[in-house]
PDB file of C-alpha atoms in Angstrom:
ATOM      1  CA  UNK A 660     -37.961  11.039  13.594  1.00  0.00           C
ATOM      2  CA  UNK A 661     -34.561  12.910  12.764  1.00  0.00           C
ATOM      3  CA  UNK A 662     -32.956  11.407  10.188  1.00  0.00           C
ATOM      4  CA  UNK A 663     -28.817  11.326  10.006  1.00  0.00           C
ATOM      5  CA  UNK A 664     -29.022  12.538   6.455  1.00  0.00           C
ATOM      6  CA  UNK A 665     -30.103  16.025   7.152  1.00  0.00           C
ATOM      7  CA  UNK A 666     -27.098  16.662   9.068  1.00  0.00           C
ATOM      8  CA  UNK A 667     -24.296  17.841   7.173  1.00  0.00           C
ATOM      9  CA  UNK A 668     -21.177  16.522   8.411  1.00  0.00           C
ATOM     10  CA  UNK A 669     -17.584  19.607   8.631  1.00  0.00           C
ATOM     11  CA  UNK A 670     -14.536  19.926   9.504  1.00  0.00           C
ATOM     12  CA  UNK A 671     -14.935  20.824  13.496  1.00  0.00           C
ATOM     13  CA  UNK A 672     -13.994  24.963  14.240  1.00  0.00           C
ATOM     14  CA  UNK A 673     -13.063  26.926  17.710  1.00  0.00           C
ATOM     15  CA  UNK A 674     -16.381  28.154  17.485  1.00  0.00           C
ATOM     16  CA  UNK A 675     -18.049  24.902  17.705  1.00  0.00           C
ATOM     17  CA  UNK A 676     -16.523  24.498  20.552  1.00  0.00           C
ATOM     18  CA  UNK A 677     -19.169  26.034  23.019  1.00  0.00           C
ATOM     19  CA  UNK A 678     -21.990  23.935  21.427  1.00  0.00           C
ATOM     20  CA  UNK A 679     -19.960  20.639  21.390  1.00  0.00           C
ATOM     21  CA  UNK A 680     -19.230  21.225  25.012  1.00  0.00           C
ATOM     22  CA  UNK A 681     -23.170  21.631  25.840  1.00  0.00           C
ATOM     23  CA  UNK A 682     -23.470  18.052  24.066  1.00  0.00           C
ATOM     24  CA  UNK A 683     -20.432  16.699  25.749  1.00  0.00           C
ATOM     25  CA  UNK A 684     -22.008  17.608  29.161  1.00  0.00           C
ATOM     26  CA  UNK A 685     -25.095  16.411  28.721  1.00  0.00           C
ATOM     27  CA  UNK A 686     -23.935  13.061  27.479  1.00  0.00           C
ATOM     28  CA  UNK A 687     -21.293  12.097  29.584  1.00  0.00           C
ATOM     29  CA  UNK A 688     -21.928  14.071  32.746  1.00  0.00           C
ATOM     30  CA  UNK A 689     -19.189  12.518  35.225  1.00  0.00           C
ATOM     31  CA  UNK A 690     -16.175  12.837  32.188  1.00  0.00           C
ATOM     32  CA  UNK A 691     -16.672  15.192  29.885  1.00  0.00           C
ATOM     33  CA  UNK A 692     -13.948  16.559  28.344  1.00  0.00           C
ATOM     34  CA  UNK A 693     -13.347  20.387  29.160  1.00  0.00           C
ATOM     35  CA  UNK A 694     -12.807  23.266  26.835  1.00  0.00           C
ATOM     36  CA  UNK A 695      -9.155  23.251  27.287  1.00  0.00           C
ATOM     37  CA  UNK A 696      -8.878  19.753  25.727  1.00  0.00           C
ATOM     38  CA  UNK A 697     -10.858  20.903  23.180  1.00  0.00           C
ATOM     39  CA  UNK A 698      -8.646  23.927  22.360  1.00  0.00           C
ATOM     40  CA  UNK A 699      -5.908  21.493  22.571  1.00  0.00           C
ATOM     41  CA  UNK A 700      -7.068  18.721  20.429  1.00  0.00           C
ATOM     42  CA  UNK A 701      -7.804  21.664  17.729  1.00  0.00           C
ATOM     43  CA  UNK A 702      -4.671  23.139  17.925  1.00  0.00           C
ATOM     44  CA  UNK A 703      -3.322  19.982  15.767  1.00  0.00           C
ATOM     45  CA  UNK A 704      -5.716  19.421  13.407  1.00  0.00           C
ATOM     46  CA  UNK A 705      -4.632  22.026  10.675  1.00  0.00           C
ATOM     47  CA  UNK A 706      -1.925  22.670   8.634  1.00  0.00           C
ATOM     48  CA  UNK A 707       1.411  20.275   6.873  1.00  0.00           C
ATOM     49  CA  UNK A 708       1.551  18.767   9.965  1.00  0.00           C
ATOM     50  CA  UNK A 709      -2.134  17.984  11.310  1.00  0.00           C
ATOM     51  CA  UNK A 710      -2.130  15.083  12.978  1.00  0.00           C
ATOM     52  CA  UNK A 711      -5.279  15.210  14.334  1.00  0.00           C
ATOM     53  CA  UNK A 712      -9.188  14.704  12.725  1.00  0.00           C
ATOM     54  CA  UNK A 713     -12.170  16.480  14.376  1.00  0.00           C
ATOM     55  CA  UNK A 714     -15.708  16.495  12.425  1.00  0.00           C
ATOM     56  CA  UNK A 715     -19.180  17.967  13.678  1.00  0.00           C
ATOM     57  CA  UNK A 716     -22.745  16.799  12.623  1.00  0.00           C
ATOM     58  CA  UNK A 717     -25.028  20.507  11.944  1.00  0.00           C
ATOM     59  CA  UNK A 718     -28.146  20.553  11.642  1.00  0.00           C
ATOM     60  CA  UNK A 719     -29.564  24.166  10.494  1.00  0.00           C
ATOM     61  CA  UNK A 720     -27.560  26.038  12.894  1.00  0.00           C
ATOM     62  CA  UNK A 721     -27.665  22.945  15.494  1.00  0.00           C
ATOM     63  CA  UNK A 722     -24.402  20.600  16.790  1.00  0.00           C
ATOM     64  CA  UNK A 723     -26.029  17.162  17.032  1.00  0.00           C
ATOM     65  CA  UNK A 724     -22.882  15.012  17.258  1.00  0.00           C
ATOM     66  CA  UNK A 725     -19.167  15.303  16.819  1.00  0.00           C
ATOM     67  CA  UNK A 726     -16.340  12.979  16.388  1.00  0.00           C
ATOM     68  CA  UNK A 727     -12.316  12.915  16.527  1.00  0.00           C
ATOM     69  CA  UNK A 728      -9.019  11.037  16.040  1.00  0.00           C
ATOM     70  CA  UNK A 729      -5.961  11.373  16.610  1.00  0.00           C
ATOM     71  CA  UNK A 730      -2.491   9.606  15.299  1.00  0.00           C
ATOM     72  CA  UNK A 731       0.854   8.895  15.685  1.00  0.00           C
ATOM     73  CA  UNK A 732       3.773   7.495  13.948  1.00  0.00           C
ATOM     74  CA  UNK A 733       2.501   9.307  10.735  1.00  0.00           C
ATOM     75  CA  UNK A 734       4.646  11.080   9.004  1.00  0.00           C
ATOM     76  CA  UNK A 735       3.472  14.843   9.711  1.00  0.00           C
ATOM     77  CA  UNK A 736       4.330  13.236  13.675  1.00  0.00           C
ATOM     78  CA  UNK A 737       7.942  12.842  13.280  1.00  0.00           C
ATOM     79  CA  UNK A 738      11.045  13.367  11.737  1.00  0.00           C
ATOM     80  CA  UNK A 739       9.697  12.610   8.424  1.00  0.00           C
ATOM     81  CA  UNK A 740      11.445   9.572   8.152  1.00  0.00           C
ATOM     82  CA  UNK A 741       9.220   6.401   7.173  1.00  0.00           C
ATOM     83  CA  UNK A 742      11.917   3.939   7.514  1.00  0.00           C
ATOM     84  CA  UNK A 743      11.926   2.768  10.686  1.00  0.00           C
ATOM     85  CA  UNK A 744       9.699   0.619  12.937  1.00  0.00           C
ATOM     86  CA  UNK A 745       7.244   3.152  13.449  1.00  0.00           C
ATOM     87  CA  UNK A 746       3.819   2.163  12.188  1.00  0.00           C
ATOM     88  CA  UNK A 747       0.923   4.625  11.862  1.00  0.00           C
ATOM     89  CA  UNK A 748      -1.468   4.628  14.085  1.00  0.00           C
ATOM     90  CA  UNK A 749      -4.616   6.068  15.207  1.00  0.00           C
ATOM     91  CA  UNK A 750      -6.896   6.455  18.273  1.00  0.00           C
ATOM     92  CA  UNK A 751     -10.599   7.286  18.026  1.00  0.00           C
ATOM     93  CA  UNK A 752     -10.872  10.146  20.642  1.00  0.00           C
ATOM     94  CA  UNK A 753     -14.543  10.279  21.120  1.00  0.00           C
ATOM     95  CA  UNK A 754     -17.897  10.017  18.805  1.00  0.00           C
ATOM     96  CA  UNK A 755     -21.423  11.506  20.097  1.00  0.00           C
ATOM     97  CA  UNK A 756     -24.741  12.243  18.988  1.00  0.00           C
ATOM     98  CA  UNK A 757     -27.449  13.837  20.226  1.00  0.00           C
ATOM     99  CA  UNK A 758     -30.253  11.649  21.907  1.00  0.00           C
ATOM    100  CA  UNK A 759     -32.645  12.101  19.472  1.00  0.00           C
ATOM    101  CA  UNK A 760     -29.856  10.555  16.735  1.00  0.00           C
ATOM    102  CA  UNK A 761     -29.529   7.642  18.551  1.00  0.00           C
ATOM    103  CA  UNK A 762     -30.215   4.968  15.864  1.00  0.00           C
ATOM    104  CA  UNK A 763     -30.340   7.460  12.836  1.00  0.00           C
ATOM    105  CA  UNK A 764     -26.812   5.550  11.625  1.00  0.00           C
ATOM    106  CA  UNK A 765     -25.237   9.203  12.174  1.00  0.00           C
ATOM    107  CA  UNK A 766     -22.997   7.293  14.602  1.00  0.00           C
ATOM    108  CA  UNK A 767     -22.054   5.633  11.465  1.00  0.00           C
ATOM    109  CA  UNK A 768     -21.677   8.644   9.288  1.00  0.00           C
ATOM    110  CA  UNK A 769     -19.186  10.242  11.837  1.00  0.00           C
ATOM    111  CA  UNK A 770     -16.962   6.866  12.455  1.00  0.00           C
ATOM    112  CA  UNK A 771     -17.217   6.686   8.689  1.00  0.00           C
ATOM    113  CA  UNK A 772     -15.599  10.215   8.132  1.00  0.00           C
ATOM    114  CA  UNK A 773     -12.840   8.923  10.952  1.00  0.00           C
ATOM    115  CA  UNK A 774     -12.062   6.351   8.980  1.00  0.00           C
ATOM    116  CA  UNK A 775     -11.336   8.174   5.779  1.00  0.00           C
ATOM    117  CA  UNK A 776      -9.259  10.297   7.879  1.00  0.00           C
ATOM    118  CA  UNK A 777      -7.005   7.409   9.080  1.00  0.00           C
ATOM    119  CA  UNK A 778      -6.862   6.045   5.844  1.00  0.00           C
ATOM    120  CA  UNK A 779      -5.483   9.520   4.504  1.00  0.00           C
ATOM    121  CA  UNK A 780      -3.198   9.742   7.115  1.00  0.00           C
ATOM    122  CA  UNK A 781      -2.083   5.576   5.843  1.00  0.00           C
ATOM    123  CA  UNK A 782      -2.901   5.062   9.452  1.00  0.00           C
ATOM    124  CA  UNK A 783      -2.407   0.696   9.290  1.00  0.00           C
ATOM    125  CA  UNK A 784      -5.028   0.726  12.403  1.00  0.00           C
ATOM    126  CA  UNK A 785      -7.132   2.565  14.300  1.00  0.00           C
ATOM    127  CA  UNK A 786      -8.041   2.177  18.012  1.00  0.00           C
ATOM    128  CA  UNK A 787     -10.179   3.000  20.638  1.00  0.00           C
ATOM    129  CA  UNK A 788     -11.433   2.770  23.988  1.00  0.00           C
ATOM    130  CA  UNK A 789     -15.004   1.877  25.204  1.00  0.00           C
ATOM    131  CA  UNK A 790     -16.574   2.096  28.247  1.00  0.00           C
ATOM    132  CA  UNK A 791     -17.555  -1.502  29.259  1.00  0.00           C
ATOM    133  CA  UNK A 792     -21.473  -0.214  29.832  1.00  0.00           C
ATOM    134  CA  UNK A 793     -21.683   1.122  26.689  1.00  0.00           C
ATOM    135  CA  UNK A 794     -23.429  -1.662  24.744  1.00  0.00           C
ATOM    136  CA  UNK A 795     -25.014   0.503  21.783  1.00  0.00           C
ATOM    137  CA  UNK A 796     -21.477   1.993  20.566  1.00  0.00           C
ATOM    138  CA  UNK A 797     -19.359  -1.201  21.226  1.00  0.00           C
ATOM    139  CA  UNK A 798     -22.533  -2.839  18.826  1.00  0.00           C
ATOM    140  CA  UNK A 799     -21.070   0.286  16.042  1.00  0.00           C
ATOM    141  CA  UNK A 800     -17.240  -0.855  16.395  1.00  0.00           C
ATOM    142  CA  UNK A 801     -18.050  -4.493  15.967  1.00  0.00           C
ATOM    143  CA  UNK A 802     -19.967  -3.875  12.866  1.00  0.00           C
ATOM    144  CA  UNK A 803     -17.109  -1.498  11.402  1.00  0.00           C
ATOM    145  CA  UNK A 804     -14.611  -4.434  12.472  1.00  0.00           C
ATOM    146  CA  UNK A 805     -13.437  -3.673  15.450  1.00  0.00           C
ATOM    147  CA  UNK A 806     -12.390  -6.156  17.934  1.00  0.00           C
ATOM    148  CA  UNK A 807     -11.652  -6.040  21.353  1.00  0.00           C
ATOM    149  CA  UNK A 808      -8.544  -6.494  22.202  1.00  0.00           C
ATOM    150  CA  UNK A 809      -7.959  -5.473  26.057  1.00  0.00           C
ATOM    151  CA  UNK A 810      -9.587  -4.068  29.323  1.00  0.00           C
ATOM    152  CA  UNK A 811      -8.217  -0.754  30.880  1.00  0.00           C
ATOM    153  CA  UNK A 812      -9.122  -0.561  34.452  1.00  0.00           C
ATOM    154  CA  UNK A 813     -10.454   1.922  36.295  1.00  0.00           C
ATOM    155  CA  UNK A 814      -9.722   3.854  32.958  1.00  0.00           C
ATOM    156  CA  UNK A 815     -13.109   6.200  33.270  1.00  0.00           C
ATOM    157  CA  UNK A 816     -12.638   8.981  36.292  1.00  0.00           C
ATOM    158  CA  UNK A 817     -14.577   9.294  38.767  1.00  0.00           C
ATOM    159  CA  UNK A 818     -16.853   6.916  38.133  1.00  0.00           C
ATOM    160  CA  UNK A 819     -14.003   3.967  37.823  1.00  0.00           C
ATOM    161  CA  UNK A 820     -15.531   2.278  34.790  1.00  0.00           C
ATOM    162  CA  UNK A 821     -13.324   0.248  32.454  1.00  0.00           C
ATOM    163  CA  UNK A 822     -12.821   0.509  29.255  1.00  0.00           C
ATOM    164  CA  UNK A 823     -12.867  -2.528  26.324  1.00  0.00           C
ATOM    165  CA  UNK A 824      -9.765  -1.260  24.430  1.00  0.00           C
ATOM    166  CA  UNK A 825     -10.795  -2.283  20.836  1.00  0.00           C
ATOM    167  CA  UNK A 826      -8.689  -2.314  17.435  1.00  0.00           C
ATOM    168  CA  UNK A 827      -9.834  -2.023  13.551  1.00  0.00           C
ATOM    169  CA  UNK A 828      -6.308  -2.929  11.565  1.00  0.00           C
ATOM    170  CA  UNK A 829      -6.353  -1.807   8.028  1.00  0.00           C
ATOM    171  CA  UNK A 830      -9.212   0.973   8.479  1.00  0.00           C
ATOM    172  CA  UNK A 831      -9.734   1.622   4.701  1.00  0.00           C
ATOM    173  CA  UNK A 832     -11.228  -1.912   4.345  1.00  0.00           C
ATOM    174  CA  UNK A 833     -14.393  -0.584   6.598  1.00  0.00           C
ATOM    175  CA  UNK A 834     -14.281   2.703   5.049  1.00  0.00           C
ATOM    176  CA  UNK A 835     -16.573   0.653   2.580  1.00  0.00           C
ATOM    177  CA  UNK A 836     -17.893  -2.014   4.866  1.00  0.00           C
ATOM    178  CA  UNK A 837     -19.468  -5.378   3.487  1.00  0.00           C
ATOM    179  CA  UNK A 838     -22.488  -4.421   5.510  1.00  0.00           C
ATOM    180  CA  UNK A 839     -25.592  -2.715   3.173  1.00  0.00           C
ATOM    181  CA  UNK A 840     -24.832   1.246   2.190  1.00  0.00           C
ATOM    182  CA  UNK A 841     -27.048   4.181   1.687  1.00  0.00           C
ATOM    183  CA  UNK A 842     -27.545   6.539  -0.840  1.00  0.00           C
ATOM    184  CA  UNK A 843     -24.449   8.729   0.942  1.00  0.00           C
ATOM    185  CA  UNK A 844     -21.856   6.112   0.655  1.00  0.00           C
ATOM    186  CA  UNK A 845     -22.717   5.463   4.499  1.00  0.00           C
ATOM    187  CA  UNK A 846     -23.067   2.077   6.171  1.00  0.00           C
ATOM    188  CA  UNK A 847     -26.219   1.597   7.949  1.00  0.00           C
ATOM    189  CA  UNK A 848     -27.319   0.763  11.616  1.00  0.00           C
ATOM    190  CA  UNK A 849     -29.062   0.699  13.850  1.00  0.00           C
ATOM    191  CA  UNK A 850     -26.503   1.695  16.434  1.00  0.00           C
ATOM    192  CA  UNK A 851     -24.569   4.662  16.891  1.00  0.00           C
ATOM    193  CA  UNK A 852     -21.785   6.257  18.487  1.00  0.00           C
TER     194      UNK A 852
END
């Protein structure tokens, strides 16, 4: 059995980006993301005013999961200005493992690392959206905190699935979760992204 610890967890590159997309495909066949919104998602996740998180999982020279978030109403988003009604915000983009991960609590190590990032960026919650069938990850959100909080219709293409829309306010508080924590600093499960 793989375990999540011998993955080492990096800041995600442009040339992870062929690897990722291989993993993307394979695990969500009907909407993976394409390289474009890779590129894209990239393009803001370096410099004064990143506003954007995106982490890989390696193994050797192997991609075996990936995970990103993205934010708004920080301060690197804007104007600089902190004083008005603008609260930040962030948005869990996606999280995935490899299949032979699942239940290795890398799920956990990756949400874990998007959680730090949210709490760097004084993000005051973090979001997401979950496809209704997708019992194992909606299991990881509820034991980081998250609670559901909506339904998007329809919000999957083309296979019109919905999505839970779920919400984790003050992320830094399950950055450390109650739950039992390994030797890494990790929470861990049995689920996974």
């Amino acid at each position: 059995m793989t375990g999540s610890e011998t993955a080492v967890l990096r800041e995600m590159r442009w040339w992870d980006i062929d690897s990722v997309l291989e993993l993307e495909r394979d695990l969500f066949p009907e909407d993976a993301w394409s390289r474009g919104m890779f590129w894209s998602e990239l393009a803001h996740a370096r410099g004064p005013g990143a506003t954007r998180c995106y982490v890989v999982a390696q193994e050797g020279d192997r991609i075996v999961g990936y995970a990103g978030l993205t934010t708004s109403g920080a301060e690197s988003d804007g104007d600089g200005d902190q004083g008005g009604d603008s609260v930040p915000a962030a948005d869990v983009q996606t999280i995935a493992v490899t299949r032979e991960h699942w239940g290795t609590g890398l799920g956990s190590r990756l949400l874990t690392e998007l959680l730090r990032a949210a709490t760097a960026f004084e993000c005051a919650e973090v979001l997401l959206e979950c496809r209704v069938d997708n019992v194992r990850a909606q299991k990881l959100y509820e034991r980081f905190g998250f609670e559901t909080i909506g339904v998007r219709r329809g919000y999957y293409q083309p296979g019109n699935v919905d999505a839970l829309v779920m919400r984790l306010t003050d992320p830094s508080t399950s950055v450390n979760p109650a739950n039992p924590v390994d030797g890494n600093g990790v929470q861990g499960t049995e689920t996974h992204g």
